[in-house]
Every structure is written in C-alpha cells, then in structure tokens.
Short mmCIF file of C-alpha atoms and ligand atoms in Angstrom, two decimals:
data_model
loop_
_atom_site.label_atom_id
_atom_site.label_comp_id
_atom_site.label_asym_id
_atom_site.label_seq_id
_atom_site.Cartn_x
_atom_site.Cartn_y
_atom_site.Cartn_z
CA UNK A 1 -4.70 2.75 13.32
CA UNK A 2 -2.49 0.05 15.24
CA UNK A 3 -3.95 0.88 18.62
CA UNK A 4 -4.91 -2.27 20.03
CA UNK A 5 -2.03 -3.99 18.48
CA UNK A 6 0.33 -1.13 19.19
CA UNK A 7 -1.31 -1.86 23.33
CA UNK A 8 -0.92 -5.56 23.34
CA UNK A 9 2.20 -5.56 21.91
CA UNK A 10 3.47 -2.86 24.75
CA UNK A 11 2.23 -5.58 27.38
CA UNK A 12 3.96 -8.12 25.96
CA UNK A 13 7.36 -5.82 26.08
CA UNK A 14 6.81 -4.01 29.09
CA UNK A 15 6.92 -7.07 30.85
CA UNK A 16 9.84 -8.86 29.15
CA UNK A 17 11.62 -5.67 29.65
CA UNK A 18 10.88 -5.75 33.14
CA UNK A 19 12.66 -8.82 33.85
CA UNK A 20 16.51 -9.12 34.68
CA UNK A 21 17.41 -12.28 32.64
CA UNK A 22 15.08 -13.94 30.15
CA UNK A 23 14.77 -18.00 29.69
CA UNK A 24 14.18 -19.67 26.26
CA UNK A 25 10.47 -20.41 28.31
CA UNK A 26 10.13 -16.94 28.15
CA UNK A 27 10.74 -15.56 25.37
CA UNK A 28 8.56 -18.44 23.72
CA UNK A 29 5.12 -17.62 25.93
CA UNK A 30 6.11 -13.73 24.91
CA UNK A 31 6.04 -14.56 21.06
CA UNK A 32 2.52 -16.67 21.41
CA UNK A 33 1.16 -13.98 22.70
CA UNK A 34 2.73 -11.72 19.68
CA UNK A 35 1.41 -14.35 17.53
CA UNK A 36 -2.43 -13.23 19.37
CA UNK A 37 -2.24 -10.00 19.09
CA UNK A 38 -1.22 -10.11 15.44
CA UNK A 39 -4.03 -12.41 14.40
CA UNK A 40 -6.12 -9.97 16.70
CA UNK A 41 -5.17 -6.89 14.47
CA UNK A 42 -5.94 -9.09 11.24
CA UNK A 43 -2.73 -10.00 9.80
CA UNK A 44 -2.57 -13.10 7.78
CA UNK A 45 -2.01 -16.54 9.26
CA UNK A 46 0.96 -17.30 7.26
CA UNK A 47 2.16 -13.92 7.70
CA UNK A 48 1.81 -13.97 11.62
CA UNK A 49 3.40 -17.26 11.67
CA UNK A 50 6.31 -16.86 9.59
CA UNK A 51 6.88 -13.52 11.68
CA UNK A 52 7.09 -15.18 15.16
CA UNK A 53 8.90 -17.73 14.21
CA UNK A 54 11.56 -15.60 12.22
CA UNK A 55 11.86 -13.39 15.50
CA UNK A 56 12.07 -16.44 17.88
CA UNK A 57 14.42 -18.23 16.03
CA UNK A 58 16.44 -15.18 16.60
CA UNK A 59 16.10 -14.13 19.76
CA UNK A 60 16.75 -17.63 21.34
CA UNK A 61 19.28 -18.69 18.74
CA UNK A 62 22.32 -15.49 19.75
CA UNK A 63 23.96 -14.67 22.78
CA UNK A 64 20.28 -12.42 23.49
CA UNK A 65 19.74 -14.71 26.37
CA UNK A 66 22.48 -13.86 28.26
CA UNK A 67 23.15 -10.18 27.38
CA UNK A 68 22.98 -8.29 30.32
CA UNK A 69 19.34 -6.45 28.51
CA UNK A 70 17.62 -9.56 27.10
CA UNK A 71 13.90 -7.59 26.98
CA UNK A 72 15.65 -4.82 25.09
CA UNK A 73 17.07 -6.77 22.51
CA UNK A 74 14.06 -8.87 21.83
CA UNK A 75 12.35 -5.84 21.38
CA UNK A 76 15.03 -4.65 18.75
CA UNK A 77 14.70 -7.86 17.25
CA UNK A 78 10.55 -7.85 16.46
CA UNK A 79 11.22 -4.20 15.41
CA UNK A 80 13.51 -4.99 12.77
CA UNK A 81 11.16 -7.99 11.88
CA UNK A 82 8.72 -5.37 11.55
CA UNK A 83 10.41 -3.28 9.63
CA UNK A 84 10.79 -6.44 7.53
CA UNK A 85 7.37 -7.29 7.47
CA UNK A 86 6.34 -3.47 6.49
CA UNK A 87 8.63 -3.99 3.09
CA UNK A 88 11.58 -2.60 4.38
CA UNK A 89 13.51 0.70 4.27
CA UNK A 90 14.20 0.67 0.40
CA UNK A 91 14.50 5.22 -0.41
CA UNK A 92 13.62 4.09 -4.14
CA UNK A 93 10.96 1.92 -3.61
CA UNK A 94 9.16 4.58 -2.32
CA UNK A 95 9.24 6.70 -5.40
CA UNK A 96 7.69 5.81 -8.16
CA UNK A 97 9.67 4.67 -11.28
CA UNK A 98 9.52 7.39 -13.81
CA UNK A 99 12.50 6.92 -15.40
CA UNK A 100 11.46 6.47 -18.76
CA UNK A 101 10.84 8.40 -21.75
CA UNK A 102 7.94 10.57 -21.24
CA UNK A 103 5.64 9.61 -21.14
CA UNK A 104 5.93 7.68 -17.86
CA UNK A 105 2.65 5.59 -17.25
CA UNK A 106 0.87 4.81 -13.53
CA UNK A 107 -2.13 2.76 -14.14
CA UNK A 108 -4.35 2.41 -10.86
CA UNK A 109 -6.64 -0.35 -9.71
CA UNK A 110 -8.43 -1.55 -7.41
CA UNK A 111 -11.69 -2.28 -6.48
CA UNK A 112 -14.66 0.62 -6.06
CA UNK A 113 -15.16 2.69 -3.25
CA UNK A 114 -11.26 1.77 -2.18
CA UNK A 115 -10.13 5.26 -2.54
CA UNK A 116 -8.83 4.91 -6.21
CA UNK A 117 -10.04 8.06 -7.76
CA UNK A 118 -8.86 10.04 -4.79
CA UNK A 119 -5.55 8.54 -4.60
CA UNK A 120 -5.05 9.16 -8.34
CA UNK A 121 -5.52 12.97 -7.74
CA UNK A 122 -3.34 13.08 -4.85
CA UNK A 123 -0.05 11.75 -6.65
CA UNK A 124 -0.89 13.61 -9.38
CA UNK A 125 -1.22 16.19 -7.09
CA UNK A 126 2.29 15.51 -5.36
CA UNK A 127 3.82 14.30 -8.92
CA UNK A 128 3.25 17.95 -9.76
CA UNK A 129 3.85 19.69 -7.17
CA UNK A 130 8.05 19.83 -6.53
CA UNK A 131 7.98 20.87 -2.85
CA UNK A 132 6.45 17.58 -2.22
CA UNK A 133 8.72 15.40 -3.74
CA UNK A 134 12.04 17.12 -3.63
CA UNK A 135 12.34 16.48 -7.50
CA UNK A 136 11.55 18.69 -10.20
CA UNK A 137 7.39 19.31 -10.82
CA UNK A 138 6.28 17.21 -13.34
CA UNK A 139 3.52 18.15 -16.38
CA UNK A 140 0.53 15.28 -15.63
CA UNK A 141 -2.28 14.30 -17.35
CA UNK A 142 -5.06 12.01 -15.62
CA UNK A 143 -7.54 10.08 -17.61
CA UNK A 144 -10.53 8.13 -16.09
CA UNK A 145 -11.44 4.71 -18.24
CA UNK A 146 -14.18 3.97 -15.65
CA UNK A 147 -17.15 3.78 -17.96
CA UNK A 148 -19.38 1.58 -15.84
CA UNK A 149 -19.60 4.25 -12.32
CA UNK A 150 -21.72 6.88 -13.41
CA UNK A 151 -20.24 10.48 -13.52
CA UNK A 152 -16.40 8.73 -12.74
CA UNK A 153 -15.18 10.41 -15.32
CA UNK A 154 -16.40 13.72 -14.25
CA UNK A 155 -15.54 12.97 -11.00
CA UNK A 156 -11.79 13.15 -11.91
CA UNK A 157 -12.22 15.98 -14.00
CA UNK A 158 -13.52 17.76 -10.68
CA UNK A 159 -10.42 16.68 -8.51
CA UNK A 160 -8.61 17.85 -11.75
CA UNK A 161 -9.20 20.98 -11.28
CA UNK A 162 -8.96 21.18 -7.65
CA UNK A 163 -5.22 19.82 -7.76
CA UNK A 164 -5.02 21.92 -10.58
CA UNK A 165 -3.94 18.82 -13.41
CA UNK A 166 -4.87 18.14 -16.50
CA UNK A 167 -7.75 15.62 -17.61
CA UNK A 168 -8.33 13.85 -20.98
CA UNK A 169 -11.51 15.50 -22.44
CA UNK A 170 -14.32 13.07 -21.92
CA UNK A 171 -15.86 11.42 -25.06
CA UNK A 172 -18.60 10.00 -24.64
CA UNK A 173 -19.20 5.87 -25.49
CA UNK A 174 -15.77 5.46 -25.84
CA UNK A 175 -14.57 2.37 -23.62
CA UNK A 176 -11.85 1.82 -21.73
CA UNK A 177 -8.70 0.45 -24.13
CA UNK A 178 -10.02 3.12 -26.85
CA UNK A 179 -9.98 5.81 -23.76
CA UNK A 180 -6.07 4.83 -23.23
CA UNK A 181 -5.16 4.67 -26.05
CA UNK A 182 -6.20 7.96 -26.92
CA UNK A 183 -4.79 9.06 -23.55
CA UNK A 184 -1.02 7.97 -24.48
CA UNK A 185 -1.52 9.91 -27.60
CA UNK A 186 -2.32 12.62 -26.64
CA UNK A 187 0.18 12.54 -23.08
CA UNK A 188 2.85 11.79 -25.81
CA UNK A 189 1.62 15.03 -28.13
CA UNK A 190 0.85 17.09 -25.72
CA UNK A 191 4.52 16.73 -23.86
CA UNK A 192 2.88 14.97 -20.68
CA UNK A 193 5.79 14.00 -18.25
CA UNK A 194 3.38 10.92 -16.18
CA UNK A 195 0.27 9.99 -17.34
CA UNK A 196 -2.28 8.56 -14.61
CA UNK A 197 -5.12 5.96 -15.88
CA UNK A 198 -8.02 5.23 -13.13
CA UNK A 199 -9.13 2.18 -14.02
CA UNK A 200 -12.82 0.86 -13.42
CA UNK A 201 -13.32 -0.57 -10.10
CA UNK A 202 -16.05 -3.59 -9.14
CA UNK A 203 -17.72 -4.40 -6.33
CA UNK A 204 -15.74 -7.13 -6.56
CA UNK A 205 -12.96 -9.18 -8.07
CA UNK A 206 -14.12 -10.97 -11.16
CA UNK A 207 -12.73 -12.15 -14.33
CA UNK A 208 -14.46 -9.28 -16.40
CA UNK A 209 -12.25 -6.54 -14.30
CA UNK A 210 -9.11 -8.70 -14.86
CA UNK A 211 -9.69 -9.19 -18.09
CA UNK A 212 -10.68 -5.28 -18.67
CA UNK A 213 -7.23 -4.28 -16.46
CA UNK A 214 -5.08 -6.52 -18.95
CA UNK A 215 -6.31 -5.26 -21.67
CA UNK A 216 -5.30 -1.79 -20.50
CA UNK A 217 -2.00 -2.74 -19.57
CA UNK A 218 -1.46 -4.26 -22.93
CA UNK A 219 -2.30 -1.18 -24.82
CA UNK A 220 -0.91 1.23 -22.27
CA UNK A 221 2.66 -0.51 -21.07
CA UNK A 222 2.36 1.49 -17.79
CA UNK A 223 5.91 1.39 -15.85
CA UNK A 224 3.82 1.13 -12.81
CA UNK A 225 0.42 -0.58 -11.48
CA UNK A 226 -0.75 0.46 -8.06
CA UNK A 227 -3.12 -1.49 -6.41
CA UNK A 228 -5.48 0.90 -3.93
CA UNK A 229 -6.70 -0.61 -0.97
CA UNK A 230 -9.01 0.06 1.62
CA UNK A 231 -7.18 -0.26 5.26
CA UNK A 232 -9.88 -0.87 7.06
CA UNK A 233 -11.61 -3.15 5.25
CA UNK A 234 -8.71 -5.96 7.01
CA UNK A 235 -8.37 -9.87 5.71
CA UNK A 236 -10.27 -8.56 2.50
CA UNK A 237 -8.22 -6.32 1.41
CA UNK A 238 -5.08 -9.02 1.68
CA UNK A 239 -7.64 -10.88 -0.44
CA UNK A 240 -8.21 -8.37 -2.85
CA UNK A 241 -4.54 -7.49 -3.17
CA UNK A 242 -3.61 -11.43 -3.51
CA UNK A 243 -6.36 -11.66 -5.84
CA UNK A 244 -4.81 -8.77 -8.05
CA UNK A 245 -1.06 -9.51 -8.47
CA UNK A 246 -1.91 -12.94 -9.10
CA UNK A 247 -3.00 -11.78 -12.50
CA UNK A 248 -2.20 -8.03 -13.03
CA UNK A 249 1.81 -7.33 -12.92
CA UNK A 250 1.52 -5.01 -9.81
CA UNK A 251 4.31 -2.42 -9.14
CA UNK A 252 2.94 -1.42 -5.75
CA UNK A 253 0.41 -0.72 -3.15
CA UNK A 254 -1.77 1.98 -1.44
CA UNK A 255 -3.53 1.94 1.70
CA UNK A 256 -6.03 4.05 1.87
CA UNK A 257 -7.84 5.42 5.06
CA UNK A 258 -5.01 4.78 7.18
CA UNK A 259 -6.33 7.94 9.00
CA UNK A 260 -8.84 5.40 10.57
CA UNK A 261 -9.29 2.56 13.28
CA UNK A 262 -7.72 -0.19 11.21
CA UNK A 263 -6.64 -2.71 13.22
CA UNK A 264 -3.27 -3.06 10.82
CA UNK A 265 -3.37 -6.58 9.49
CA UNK A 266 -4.04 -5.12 6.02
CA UNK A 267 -0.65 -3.01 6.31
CA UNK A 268 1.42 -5.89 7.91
CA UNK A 269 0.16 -8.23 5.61
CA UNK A 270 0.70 -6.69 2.39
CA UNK A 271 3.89 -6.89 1.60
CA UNK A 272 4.44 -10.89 2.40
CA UNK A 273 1.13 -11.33 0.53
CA UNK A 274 1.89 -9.49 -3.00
CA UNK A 275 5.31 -9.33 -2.96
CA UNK A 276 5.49 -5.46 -3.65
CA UNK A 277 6.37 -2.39 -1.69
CA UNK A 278 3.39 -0.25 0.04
CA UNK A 279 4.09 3.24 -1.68
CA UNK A 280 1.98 5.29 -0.66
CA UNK A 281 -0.54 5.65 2.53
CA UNK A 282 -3.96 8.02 1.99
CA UNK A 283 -4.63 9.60 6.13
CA UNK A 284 -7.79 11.84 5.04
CA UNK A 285 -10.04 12.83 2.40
CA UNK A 286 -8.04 15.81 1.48
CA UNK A 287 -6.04 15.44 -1.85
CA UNK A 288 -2.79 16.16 0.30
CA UNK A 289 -3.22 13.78 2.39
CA UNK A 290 -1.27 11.25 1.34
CA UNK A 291 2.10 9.95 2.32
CA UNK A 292 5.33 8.23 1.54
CA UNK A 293 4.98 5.31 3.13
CA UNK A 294 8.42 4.30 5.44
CA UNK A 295 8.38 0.67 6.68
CA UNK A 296 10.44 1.93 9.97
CA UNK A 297 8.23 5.01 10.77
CA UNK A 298 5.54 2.50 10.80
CA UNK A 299 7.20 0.26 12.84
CA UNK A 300 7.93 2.97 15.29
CA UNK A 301 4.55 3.90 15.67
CA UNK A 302 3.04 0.01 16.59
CA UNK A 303 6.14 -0.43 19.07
CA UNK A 304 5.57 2.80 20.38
P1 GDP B 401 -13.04 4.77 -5.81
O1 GDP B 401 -14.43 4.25 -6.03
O2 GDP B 401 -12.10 3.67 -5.46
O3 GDP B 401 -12.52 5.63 -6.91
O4 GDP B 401 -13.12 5.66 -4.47
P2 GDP B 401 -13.10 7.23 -4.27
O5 GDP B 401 -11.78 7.79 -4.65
O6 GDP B 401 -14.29 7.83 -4.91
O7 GDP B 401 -13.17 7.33 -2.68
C1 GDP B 401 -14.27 6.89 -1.93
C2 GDP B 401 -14.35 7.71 -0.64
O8 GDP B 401 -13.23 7.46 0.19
C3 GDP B 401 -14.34 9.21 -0.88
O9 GDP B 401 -15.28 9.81 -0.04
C4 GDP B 401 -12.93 9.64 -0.49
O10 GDP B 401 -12.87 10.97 -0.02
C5 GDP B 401 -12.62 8.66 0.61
N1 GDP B 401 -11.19 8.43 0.80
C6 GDP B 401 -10.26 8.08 -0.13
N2 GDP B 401 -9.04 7.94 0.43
C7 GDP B 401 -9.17 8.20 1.76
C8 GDP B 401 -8.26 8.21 2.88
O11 GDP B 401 -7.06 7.93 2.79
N3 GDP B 401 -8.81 8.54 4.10
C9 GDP B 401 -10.15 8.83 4.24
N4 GDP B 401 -10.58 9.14 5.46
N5 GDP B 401 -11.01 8.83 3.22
C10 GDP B 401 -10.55 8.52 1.99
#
C-alpha cells in the first residue's frame, strides 16, 4: 500500500531538502510533480488539485522561503495537508457512536465482494472484545438481510461463531426490512448492547440496492452507516463511495484490503469525496485484522 506514491513523493522531498534556499520556481515544479504522483496513485482530480494548491499556497505565501530549512518545512506543510486529506486526527471520530440507548445500531453497506461480511464480524469482534477497544465489552448481535447471495446468511452465522457473537436465527423467505425489523426486536428483548445489519451487496450500484438500503434505514434508525470499500479496487471505489452518500446518510468508511498493493488514491480520496471519516482499515483476512484508522499514522507511513 502507498509504495510508489510513498517513493515518488520521497524524490520529490529528498531533493527539495537537499537544497540550501528554495525559490517560489521551486517549490512550484516540486508540487507538479506532487500533483503526478498523486494522480499516479489514483487519487481524485479534484482531490489532487485542491491538495497542491492548498499546500502551495502555503508554502510560498509565509516566511517558508526564507527560513533557514525551506525543504523541511515544505515537507511539514504537505504532511499536515495530508493529515488533512486523510480526515484528520479527530480521537472520536474514530469510535463509533454508541451512545444511545441500547440498542445502538451499525448498518453496513457496500457493494459485494468489498469485504462487508468480514468487516461486520471483525467490529463485532472488537465491539466485544474490551482489550481492543479500551471500553467496556459490549453484548452484540449480527444479523445478515442479504437474501439475494446464496448461503450470506450462513456465512455470518459461521464468522459468528468464530468471533464468538451472536446471530439472528435465520428464517427462511423472510426479506430484508422484515429481517430488521425482527432483528431490533429481538436486540431490544434480548438486552443487545450494538446490533450489526449486513446489508445485501450488488455487483453494482443501482437504484434497487438504494432503494433496498433506505428502506432498512427507515425501519432500523441505525446511529451509524458504514460504507465498506475495496482499497484496491482505486477510482471505483471513490465512485462507489460518492455514489453511496449521495443517497444513503453515511456515518463512515472502511477500507478494506489495505494489507495489499493499493496504490492509495482510494484512501486519500475518501474523505474529500464523502465527506465522512475513514473508521476503520481491514489489513488481512483474519477477523482481527482490522484497525483504527489514524489520519497521521497514515500520513507517516506515505512520507516515510
Ligand atoms: P462481501 O461480499 O462484501 O460480504 O465480502 P466478504 O466479506 O465475503 O469478503 C470477500 C473476500 O475478501 C473474503 O475472502 C475476505 O476474507 C476478503 N477480505 C475482506 N476484508 C479483507 C482485508 O482487509 N484484507 C484482505 N486481504 N482480504 C479481505
């Protein structure tokens, strides 16, 4: 993940760096080529723009120019941007908002084979698991409405009981708004802290799904919607995500499969695209793999 960017981007630095004093003519050339290497990696045209012109902006506008480490402070400069760009350091945002009478609702979506299943079981898994969290284990119950994937629901189930948390028995022909509602009945009877609905996914967006994931949220009020995206799937998944909170009131993101090559535009992109913090990132197929996601440890890792 970041690789190339994280290389062209250390170019770009290690040369300004190297440099005693820095002209306006400099810095400018160094942020084209910033504006490359993002486009390179994937990350939105809008995105990239706004970015480079942001960080020129400031690094020619202050006294940079003439400190006495010019290639040091533009460097401090695109790595706060970053940090911008990533969402920012927000300590709540990462959590998710469960402040609520139980119980609290996290309704996932996303399109299939973007990890959604998985990433359901893994913050279930965390949600329930107090060392993870630092906060006090919490008492979850998952519920599959996927009706159209064959064997989704048992495919939660499965995960269930790997992560060791509860699943709404499976009925069979019920369909999806029936399956929620019956799953806030019974998280609310049952003295359920979070209840987790995985949604269906498509192949791709299309008014059906929206429709079907309104109609869920209606019935269900969920206190947060987390879109799951695939990392490496690049421009398309900045699609799919502005596709989504365009008509579904997202709370947040997930990148999935951040354990792989992805070049990064999907991650730097996200943010400016939907509006709403990346929560979570899934590194591996194992139901622990999943983590907080910081803006500035990300950051860190692309500048190197
Ligand atoms: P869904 O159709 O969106 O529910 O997708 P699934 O949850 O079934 O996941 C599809 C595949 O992606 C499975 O093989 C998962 O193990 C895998 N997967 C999910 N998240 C990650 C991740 O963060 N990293 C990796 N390497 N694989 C993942």
């Amino acid at each position: 993940m970041f690789d190339s960017l994280s290389d062209r981007l250390g170019g770009v630095f290690d040369r300004l760096r190297g440099r005693g004093a820095l002209t306006e003519a400099d810095v400018r050339q160094a942020m084209r080529e910033v504006r490359v290497a993002l486009l390179e990696a994937d990350v939105a045209l809008p995105v990239a723009r706004q970015f480079v012109d942001e960080v020129t902006e400031e690094a020619i506008g202050q006294n940079v120019l003439r400190s006495v480490t010019p290639g040091q402070q533009v460097v401090k400069i695109v790595n706060d941007a970053l940090v911008r760009m990533l969402g920012g350091d927000d300590p709540e945002g990462v959590e998710l908002n469960l402040n609520v009478a139980p119980p609290a609702i996290v309704m996932m979506v996303g399109l299939q084979g973007s990890g959604k299943t998985t990433t359901t079981a893994k913050i279930a898994k965390r949600l329930s698991t107090s060392s993870m969290t630092g906060r006090s284990a919490k008492k979850v119950l998952m519920a599959s409405l996927d009706v159209n994937r064959p064997a989704a629901q048992e495919q939660l189930a499965t995960l269930g009981t790997q992560v060791e948390v509860a699943t709404l028995p499976i009925i069979a022909g019920q369909q999806p708004v029936e399956i929620a509602r019956r799953a806030v009945q019974a998280a609310k009877l049952q003295g359920f802290d979070v209840l987790m609905l995985d949604t269906a996914g498509r192949l791709h967006v299309d008014q059906a799904l929206m429709d079907e994931m309104k109609a869920v949220a209606d019935v269900a009020q969920p206190q947060e919607i987390l879109l799951v995206v695939d990392s490496l799937t690049g421009q398309d998944a900045v699609n799919v995500a502005q596709n989504f909170s365009e008509q579904v009131p997202l709370t947040g993101v997930v990148l999935t499969r951040m354990d792989g090559d992805a070049r990064g535009g999907a991650a730097l992109s996200m943010r400016a695209v939907t509006g709403k913090p990346i929560k979570f990132a899934g590194v591996g197929e194992k139901l622990d793999q999943l983590e907080a996601f910081h803006a500035s440890r990300v950051a860190g890792r692309i500048l190197g």
